[in-house]
Structures are given as C-alpha cells and as structure tokens.
Coordinates of C-alpha atoms in Angstrom, one line a residue:
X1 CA -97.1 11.3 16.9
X2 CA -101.0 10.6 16.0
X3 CA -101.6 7.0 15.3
X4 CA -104.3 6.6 12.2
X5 CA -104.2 2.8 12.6
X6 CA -104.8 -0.2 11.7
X7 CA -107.8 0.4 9.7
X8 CA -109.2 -1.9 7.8
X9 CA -109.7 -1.0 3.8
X10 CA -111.2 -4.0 2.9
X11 CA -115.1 -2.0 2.7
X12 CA -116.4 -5.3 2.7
X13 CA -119.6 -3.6 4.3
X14 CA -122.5 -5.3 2.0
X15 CA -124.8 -3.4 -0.2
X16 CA -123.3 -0.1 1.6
X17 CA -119.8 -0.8 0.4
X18 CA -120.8 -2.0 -3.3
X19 CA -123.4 1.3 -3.4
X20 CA -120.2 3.4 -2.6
X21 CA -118.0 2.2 -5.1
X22 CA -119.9 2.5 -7.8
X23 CA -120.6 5.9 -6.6
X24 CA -116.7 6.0 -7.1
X25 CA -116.7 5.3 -10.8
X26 CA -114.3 7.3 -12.3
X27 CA -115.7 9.5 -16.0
X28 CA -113.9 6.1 -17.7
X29 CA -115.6 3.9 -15.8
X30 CA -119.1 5.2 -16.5
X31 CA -118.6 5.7 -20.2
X32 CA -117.3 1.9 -20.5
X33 CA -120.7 1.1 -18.7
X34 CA -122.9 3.5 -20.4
X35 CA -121.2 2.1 -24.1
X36 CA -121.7 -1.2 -23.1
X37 CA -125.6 -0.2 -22.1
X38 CA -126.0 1.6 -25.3
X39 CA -124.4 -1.6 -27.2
X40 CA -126.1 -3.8 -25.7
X41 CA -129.4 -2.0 -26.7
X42 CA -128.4 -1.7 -30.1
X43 CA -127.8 -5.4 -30.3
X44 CA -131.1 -6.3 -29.5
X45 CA -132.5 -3.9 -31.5
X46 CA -131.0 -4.6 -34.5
X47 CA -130.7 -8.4 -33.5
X48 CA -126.7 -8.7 -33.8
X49 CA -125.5 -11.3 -31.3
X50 CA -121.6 -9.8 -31.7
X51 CA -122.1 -6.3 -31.3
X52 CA -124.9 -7.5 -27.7
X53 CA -121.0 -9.8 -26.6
X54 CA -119.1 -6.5 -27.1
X55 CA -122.1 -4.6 -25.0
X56 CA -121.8 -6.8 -21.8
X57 CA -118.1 -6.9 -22.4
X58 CA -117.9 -3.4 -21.9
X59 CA -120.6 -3.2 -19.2
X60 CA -119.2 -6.0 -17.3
X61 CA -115.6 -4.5 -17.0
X62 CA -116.6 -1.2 -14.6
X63 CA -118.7 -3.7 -12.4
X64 CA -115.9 -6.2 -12.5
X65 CA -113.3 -3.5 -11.0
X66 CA -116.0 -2.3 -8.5
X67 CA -116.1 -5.7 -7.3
X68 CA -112.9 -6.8 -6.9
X69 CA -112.0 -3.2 -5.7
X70 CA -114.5 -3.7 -2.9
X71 CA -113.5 -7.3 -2.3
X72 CA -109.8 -6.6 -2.1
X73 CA -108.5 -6.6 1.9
X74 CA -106.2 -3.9 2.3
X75 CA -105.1 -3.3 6.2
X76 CA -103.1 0.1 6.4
X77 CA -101.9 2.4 9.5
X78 CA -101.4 5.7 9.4
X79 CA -99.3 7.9 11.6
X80 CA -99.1 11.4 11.3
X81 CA -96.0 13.7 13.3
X82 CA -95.4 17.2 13.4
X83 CA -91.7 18.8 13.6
X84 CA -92.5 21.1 15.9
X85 CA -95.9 20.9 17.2
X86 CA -95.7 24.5 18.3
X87 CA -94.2 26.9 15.7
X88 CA -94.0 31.0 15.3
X89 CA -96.2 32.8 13.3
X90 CA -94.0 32.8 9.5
X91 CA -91.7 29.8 10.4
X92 CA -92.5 26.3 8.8
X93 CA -93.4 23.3 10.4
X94 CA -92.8 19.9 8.5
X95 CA -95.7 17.0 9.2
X96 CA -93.9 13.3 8.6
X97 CA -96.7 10.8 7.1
X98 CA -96.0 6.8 7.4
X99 CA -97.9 4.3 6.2
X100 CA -97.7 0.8 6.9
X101 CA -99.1 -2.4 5.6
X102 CA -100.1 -4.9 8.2
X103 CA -102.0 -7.3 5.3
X104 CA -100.6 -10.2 3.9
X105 CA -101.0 -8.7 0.7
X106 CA -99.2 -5.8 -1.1
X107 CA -101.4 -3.0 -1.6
X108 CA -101.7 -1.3 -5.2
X109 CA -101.7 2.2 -6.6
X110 CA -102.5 4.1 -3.4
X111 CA -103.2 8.0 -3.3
X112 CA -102.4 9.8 -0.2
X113 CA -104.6 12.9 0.5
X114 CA -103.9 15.2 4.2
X115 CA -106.5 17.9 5.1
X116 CA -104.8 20.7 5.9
X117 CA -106.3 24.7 6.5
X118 CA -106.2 27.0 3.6
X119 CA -104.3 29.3 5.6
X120 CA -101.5 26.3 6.2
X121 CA -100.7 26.3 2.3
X122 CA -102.1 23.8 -0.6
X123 CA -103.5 20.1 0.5
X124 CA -100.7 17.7 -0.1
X125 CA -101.5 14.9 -2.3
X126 CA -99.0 11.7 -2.8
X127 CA -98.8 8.8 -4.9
X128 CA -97.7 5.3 -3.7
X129 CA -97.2 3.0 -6.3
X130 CA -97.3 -0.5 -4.9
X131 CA -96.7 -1.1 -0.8
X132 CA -95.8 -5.1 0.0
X133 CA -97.2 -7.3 2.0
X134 CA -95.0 -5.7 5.8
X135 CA -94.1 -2.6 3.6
X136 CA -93.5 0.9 4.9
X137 CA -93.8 4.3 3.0
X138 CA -93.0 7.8 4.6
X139 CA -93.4 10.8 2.9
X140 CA -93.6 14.6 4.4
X141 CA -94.7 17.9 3.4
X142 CA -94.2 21.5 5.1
X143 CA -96.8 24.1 6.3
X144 CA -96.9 27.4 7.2
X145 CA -99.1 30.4 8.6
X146 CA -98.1 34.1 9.0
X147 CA -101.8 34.1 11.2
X148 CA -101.6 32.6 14.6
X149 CA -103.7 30.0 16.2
X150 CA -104.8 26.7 16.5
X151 CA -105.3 24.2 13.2
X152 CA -106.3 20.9 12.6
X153 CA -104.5 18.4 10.9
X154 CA -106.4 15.6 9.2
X155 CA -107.9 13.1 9.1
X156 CA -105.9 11.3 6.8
X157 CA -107.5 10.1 3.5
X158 CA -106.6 7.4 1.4
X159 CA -107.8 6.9 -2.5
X160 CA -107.8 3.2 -3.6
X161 CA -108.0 2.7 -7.7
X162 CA -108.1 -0.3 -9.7
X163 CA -105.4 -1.1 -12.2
X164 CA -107.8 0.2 -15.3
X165 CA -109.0 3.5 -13.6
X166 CA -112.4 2.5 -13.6
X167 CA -113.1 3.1 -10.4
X168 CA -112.1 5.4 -7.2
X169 CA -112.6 4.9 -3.3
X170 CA -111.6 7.4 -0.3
X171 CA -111.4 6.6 2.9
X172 CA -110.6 8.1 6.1
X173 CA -109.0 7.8 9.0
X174 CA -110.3 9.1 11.9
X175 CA -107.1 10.3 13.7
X176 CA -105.9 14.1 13.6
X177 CA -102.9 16.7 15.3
X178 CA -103.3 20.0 15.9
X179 CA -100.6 22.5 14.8
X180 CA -100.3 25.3 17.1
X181 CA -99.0 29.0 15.5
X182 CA -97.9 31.3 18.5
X183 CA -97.1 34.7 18.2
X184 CA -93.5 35.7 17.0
X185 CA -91.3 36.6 19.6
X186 CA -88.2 38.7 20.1
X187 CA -85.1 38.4 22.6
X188 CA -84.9 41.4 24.7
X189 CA -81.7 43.3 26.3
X190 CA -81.6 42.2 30.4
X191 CA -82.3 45.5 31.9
X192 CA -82.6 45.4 36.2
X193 CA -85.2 46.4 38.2
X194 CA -84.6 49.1 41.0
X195 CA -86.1 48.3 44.0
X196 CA -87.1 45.0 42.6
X197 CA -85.3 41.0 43.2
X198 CA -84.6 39.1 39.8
X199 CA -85.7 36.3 40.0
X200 CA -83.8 33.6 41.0
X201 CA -80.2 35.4 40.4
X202 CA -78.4 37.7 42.6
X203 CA -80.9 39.6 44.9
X204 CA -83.0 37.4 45.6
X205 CA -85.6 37.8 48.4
X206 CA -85.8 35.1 51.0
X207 CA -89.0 34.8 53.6
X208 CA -87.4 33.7 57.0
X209 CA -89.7 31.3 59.1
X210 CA -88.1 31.7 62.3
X211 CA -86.9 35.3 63.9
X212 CA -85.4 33.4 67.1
X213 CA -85.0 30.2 69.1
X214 CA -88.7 31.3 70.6
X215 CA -90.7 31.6 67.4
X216 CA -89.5 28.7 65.2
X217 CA -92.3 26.9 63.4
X218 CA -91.3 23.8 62.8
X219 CA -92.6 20.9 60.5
X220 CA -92.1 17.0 60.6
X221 CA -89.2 14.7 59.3
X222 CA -88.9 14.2 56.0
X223 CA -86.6 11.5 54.6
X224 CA -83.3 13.4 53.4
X225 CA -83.6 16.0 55.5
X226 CA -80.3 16.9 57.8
X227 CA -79.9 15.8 61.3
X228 CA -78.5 19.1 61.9
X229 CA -81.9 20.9 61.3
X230 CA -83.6 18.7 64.0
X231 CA -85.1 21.1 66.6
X232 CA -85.4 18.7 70.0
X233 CA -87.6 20.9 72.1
X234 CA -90.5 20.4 69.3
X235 CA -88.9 17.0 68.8
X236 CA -90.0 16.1 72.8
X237 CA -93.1 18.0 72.8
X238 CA -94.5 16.2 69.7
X239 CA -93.4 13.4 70.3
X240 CA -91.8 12.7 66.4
X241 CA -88.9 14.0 65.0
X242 CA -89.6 17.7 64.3
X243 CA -87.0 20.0 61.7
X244 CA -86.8 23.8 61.6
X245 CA -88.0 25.2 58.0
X246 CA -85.3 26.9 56.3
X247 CA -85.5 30.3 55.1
X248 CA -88.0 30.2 51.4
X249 CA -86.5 31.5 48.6
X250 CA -89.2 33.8 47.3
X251 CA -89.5 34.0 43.6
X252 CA -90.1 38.0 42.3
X253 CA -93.3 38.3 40.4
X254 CA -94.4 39.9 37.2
X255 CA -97.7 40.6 35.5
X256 CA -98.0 40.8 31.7
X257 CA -101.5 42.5 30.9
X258 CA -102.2 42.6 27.5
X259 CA -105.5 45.4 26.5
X260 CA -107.6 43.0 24.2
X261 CA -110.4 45.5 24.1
X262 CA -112.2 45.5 20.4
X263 CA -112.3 49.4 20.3
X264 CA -108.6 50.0 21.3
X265 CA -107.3 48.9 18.6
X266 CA -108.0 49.6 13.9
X267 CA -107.0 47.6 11.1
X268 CA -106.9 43.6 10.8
X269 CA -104.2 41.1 9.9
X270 CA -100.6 40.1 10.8
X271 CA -99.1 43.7 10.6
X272 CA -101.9 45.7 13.0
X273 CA -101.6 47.1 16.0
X274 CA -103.4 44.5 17.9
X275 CA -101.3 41.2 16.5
X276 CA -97.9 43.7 17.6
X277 CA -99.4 43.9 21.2
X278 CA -99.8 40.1 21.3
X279 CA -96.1 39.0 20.0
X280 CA -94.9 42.0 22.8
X281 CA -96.8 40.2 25.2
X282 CA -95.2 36.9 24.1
X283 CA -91.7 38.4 24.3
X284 CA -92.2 40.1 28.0
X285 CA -93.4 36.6 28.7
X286 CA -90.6 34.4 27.6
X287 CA -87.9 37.3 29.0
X288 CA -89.6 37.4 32.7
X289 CA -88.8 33.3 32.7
X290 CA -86.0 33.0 31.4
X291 CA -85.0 36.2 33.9
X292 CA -86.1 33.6 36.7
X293 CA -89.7 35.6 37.3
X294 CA -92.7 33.9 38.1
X295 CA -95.1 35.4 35.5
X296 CA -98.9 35.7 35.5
X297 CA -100.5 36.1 32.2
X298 CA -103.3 38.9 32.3
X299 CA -106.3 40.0 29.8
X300 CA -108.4 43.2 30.3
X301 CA -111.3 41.1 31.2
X302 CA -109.6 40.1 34.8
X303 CA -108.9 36.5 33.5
X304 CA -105.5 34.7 34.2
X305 CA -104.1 31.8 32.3
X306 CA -106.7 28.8 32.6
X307 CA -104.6 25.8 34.9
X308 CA -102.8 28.2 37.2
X309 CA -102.8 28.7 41.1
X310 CA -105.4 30.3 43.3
X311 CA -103.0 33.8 42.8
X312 CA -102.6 33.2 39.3
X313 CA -99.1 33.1 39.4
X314 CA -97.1 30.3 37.2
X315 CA -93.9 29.0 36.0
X316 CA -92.0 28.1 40.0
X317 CA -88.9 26.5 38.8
X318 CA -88.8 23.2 36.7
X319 CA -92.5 24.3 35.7
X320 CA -91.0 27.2 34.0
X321 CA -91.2 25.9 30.3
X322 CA -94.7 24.2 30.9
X323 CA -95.8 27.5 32.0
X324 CA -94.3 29.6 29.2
X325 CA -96.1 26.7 27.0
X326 CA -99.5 26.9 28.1
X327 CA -98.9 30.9 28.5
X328 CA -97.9 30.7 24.4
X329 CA -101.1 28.4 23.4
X330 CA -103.2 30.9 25.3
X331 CA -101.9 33.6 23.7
X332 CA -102.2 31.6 20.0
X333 CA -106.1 32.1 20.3
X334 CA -106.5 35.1 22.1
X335 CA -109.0 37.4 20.2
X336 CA -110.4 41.1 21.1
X337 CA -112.7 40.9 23.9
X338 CA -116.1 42.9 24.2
X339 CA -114.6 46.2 25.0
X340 CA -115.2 46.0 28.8
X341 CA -112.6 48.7 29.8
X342 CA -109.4 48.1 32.1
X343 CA -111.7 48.0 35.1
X344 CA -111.6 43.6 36.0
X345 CA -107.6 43.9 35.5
X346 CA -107.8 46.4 37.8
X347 CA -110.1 44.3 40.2
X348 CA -107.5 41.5 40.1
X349 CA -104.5 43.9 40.5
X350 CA -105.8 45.7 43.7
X351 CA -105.8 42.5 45.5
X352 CA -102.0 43.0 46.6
X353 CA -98.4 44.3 45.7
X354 CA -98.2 42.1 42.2
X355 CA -94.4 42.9 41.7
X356 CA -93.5 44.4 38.0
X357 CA -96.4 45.5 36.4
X358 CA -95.8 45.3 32.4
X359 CA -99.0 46.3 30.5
X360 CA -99.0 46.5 26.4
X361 CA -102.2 49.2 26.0
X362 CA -104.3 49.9 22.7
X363 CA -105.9 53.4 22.5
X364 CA -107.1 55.0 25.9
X365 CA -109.9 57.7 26.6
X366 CA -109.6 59.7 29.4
X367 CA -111.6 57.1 31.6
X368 CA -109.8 54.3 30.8
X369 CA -106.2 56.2 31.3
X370 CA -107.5 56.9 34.6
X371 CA -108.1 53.1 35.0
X372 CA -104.6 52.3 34.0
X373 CA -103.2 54.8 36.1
X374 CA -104.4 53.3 39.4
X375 CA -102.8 49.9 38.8
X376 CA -99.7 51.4 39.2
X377 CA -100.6 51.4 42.7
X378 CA -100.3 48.2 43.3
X379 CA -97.2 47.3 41.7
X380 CA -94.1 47.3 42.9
X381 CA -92.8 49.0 39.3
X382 CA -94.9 49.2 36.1
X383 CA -94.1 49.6 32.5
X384 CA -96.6 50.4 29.8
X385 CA -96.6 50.3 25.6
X386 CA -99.1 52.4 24.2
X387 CA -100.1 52.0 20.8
X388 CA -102.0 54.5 19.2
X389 CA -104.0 52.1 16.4
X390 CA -105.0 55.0 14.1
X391 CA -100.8 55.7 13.3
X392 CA -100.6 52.3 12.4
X393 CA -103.5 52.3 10.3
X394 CA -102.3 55.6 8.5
X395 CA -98.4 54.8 8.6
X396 CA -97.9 58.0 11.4
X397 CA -95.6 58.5 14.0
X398 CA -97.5 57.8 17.2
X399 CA -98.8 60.5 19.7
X400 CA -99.5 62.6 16.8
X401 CA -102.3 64.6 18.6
X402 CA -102.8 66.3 21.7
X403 CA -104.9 64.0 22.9
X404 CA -102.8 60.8 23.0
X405 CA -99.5 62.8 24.5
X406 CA -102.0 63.8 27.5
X407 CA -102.7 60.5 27.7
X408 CA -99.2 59.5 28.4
X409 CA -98.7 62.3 30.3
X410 CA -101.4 60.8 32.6
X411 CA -99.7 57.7 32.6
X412 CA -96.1 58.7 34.1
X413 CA -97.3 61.6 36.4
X414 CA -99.0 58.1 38.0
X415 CA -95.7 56.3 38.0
X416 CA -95.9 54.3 34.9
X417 CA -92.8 54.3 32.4
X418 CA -94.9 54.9 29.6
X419 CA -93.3 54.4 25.8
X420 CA -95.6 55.3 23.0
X421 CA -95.3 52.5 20.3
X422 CA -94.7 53.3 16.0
X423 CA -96.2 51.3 13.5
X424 CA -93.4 48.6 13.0
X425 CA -91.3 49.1 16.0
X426 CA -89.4 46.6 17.1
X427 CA -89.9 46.0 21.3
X428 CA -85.8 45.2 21.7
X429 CA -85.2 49.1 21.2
X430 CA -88.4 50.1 22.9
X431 CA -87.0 47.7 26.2
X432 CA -84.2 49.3 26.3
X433 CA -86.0 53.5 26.2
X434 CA -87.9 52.6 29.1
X435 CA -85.0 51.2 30.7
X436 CA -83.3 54.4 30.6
X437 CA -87.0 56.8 31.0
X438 CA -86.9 54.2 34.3
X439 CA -83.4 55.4 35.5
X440 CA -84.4 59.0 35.1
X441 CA -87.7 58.5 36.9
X442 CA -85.7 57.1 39.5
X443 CA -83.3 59.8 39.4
X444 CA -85.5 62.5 39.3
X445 CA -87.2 61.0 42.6
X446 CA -84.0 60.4 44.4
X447 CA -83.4 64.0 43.9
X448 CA -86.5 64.9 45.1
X449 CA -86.0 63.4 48.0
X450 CA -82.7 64.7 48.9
X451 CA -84.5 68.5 48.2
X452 CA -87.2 67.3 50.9
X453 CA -89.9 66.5 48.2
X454 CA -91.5 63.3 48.1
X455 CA -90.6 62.0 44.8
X456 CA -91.4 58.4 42.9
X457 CA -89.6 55.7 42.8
X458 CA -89.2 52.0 41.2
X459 CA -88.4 52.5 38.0
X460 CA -85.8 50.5 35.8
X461 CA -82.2 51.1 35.9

C-alpha cells in the first residue's frame, strides 16, 4: 500500500496559485470572460451603462470561480494498493484507489485521474461527486500486460472544478507503486536425478564434521543445544562448555543459465524465441525450489542474481520464496545482452562441481557449441534447450538443417541431454523427453561399462 497523503489542496500559494488557475479556465470559462470583455467594450463605445453591468457581470463570474476555487481548503490522502504486486505476463492485476478527507469541509465534484503505461491498458479516470467532511471513497480498476517488466504506477492526480465549470485544477500527488510483470510460468512433471540428491527429500547428502572421537571439531554452547552433544575433553581444554557439530545437511545445487545473447536469437515480442527461453527459465527456477534445490540464477555474461552469496547460490530453506522473488524480478527486466558468447558463464562454471547444470540456449555456431560443451564438465548432470530462432520466425520444425542437428550432436557426445525446442512448445512435455533421453544416456553408459568401455553417466532417470 503507497500512501499519497495528506496533501494539502488548498493552492493557496499567492500569485503562483491564482496564475495557475486561470491557466485552468475551462473553453466556458474563457468565452464568459472574453463576452464580458467584448461587452464591456461595446458599452463604452456605444455609451450604454446596461449592456457595460452585463459585461463585468459576465467577466466577473470566471474570476469569481478562480478565486474561490483557489481559496477553497481541500485536505485529501491518497493511497494506492495493488492485488498482486507481482503478476504473470497475461494475468490481471487490480490497483484499489482510496481517498480520504481529513478537512472539515466536504470536498465537491472531484475527478480522479491514475497514470498508468500504455502497455497496462487505458488511464482510468473517476468521478466523485461530493466527499464529506471525515468521508472515504474507494474505487479500483484492473491492468494488464502480455509484455513483462517493471511499470510505474502514478502519481495520482486529482481535478478540482467549480460548480459552474468555469474553471479546472490538477494536482498531483507525489506517491507511486511499481507493478511488476514476470514471465509466465509452467508446472513441470518431478523427474529424479541419477547420481544426484533432491534437495531436501529422500537422498539427501549430509557433510559429517567428525570421522572419530580424535578429529571432532567442536564449537561453543549455544542456548538450546542438548546436554548430550557436550564433548568434555574440549569442554576441559577450553575451558567453556564445548558441543560436537552435527552432521550438515547439504542442500543439492542447480544452475539455470539462460543464453541472452542479441544474435542468438530473431523476431521480437511475447511469442519469440527469446521471451520462450525466459518463462523456461522461470519454470526450471520455481521447479528446482519447490524440488528443495538451492538455485543460482545464471546469464551468458557470467552474472548471478544481484543480493546473493559469495558462490552465488540462493534460496537455503525459509529463504526459498524470497529467493524465487528476487530470481522472478530479475528475470522481469532481463534483456539481450551484447552478444559476448558463452565464454564468462563458462568462467563462473569452471570454478567447481555446480550440481545440475540446466541451460536454455538460442542459436549456437560451432565456437559457441564448443563453449557449451565444456560446461558440462563441471556439472554434476546438465540439460540443455536449444532453440533454433529462425523456425520460430518462419513457423518450422526446429533442427531443420544440417547445421543445427550437428550442433546438438556436439552437445550430447559432451554429455549434455540436449532437446531441440519448436516454435510454441510447451516445456512440461519437453521435461519429460529429456527425462527419458536422460535414462537412456544413463543406460547406454551403464552398458558400456559392463562391455569394459568407459561410458557417460548422470543423466535423468
């Protein structure tokens, strides 16, 4: 809720205020004044003392509703709430405007104006009649944007009129929200990962910090620990009460990498390639936590998500839906990078076993493929999407050309369960082929094995 309040409407400001309202004269307004002038001319002119009383009469009135317009003291907050703040890309969001008089005297007509994007829908515009002296009015309108990203809301404006129309004034208040559009996202079958912990669930993988009574490393008291735990030898040596560490629950990891690279991807708007790779992304993302994964958030240009740890790596428990939060906002704004290549992700991936590796790639020359297939190095399992822009430009099945299915080819003779993406795929059924291209990876190497031949494995079963 965005507070827009109290602000004073009184515009009691001097030769400022009185300069703006009659600025503010309505088109009835300024002909009463310019037929009074004219009158009034003609009057003297043609020496008629009636016709010169109906002149200033006229005349008179426009100033008269400036001036009491401008000498009126209206005291009005505004508050502004969005329902939700964050909202997919083609689902509405409805804003809930209140406005309260704190005066001691009832406001009259009132017009209430929200700036809103054009991409949000029309500005919303809404007429309140008379609010009493302690009076509330709440009104509310809906938005909605099939693009995704960040938009203002506000600042809220407010159009005072006098009861004869002669005159108009807008003010402002100074308050605004931000709606924020995140990419649409898709629930995905759970599929396990061979060779890999989930998470939190069954599986997990523990890091022990003592292998015997010789090597325990313990660590002080802490209130609500159990008696039980105390270790006395450390206890005497120290001289405080000392407490073996239990064995660390070790959260598995993922990395999403998303390929934001200007020339990997054709065509603009909320059906291209590129805005398909981001809501993938967004679904790997939300999956991987709610699977119990931490999950690090990767571009091509090496960078993280902004606010995590020195590894990058977020969402450790309760954390979990601040992390997929910030993970969503990020990925709101994100916008083709310079065209840098694959090379800083693979900078940042080198530095250590990263877990499950799950890329979503635009198109690939032979020196990026290359990249692309060295991350898989350093990952513990690694699943790519590989969209081939130019299909979904033309409306083509993907891998059309020799090129593109070498590409791939690349891609799993390095490890990589590599799925080719069609224009308007959904990712549920592509989850679930390189699930099963997983198992059969894994098959094929556990069968090489067995025939002495060093075969791959870690892919999904």
């Amino acid at each position: 809720m965005s507070p827009g309040g109290p602000t004073a409407m009184d515009d009691s400001d001097g030769k400022g205020g009185l300069r703006a309202a009659l600025s503010g004269l309505t088109t009835r307004g300024r002909s009463f004044l310019a037929a009074g002038i004219a009158a009034a001319v003609c009057a003297y002119v043609l020496g008629q003392g009636d016709l010169l009383r109906v002149g200033l009469l006229l005349a008179v009135l426009p100033l008269v509703c400036v001036t009491v317009l401008v000498r009126t003291r209206y005291r009005v907050a505004g508050t502004r709430r969005l329902s939700p703040s964050r909202v997919p890309a083609g689902s509405e969001a409805r804003v809930h405007l209140r406005m309260d008089n704190v005066s001691r005297l009832p406001t009259g007509l009132l017009m209430l104006q929200d700036r809103v994007p054009y991409v949000l829908g029309p500005r919303p515009r809404f007429v309140l009649d008379r609010v009493e002296a302690g009076g509330r009015r709440e009104v509310s309108y809906r938005v909605q944007s099939d693009l995704r990203g960040r938009y203002p809301l506000g600042p809220l404006q407010l159009r005072l009129s006098d009861p004869f129309g002669m005159c108009e004034l807008t003010r402002s208040f100074s308050a605004y929200d931000t709606l924020v559009v995140i990419p649409r996202t898709e629930p995905l079958p759970p599929v396990r990962l061979a060779g890999e912990s989930s998470g939190y669930g069954e599986g997990r993988q523990r890091s022990l910090a003592l292998a015997g009574e010789d090597d325990v490393i313990p660590r002080g008291y802490r209130h609500g620990d159990d008696l039980r735990r105390v270790h006395w030898r450390s206890t005497a040596r120290y001289g405080e009460l000392m407490v073996r560490r239990e064995e660390q629950p070790q959260r598995a990891r993922c990395t999403v990498l998303l390929d934001t690279r200007q020339t990997a991807y054709q065509g603009t708007g909320p059906d291209s390639a590129f805005e398909w790779a981001v809501s993938g992304a967004a679904s790997a993302v939300m999956h991987m936590l709610e699977r119990g994964f931490t999950v690090r958030l990767l571009t091509d240009e090496g960078s993280p998500l902004p606010g995590e740890g020195s590894d990058g790596f977020a969402g450790s428990g309760q954390d979990s839906a601040a992390a997929a939060g910030l993970m969503m906002d990020t990925l709101a704004v994100v916008d083709h990078s310079d065209g840098g290549g694959l090379s800083r992700a693979y900078d940042v991936l080198r530095g250590g076993n990263e877990g499950l590796l799950i890329a979503f790639l635009g198109d690939l020359d032979e020196e990026q493929a290359a990249v692309a297939a060295r991350m898989r190095q350093r990952s513990g399992g690694a699943v790519a999407f590989v969209l081939d822009s130019a299909a979904w430009v033309h409306g083509e099945s993907p891998a059309a050309d020799a090129a593109s299915e070498q590409r791939l080819r690349l891609l799993r003779e390095s490890g990589w369960t590599a799925v080719a993406v069609g224009p308007g795929t959904d990712l549920a059924p592509l989850w679930q082929q390189a699930s099963h291209l997983g198992s059969l990876t894994q098959s094929a190497a556990v069968g090489g094995a067995t025939g002495g031949t060093t075969g791959f494995s870690g892919g999904w079963s």
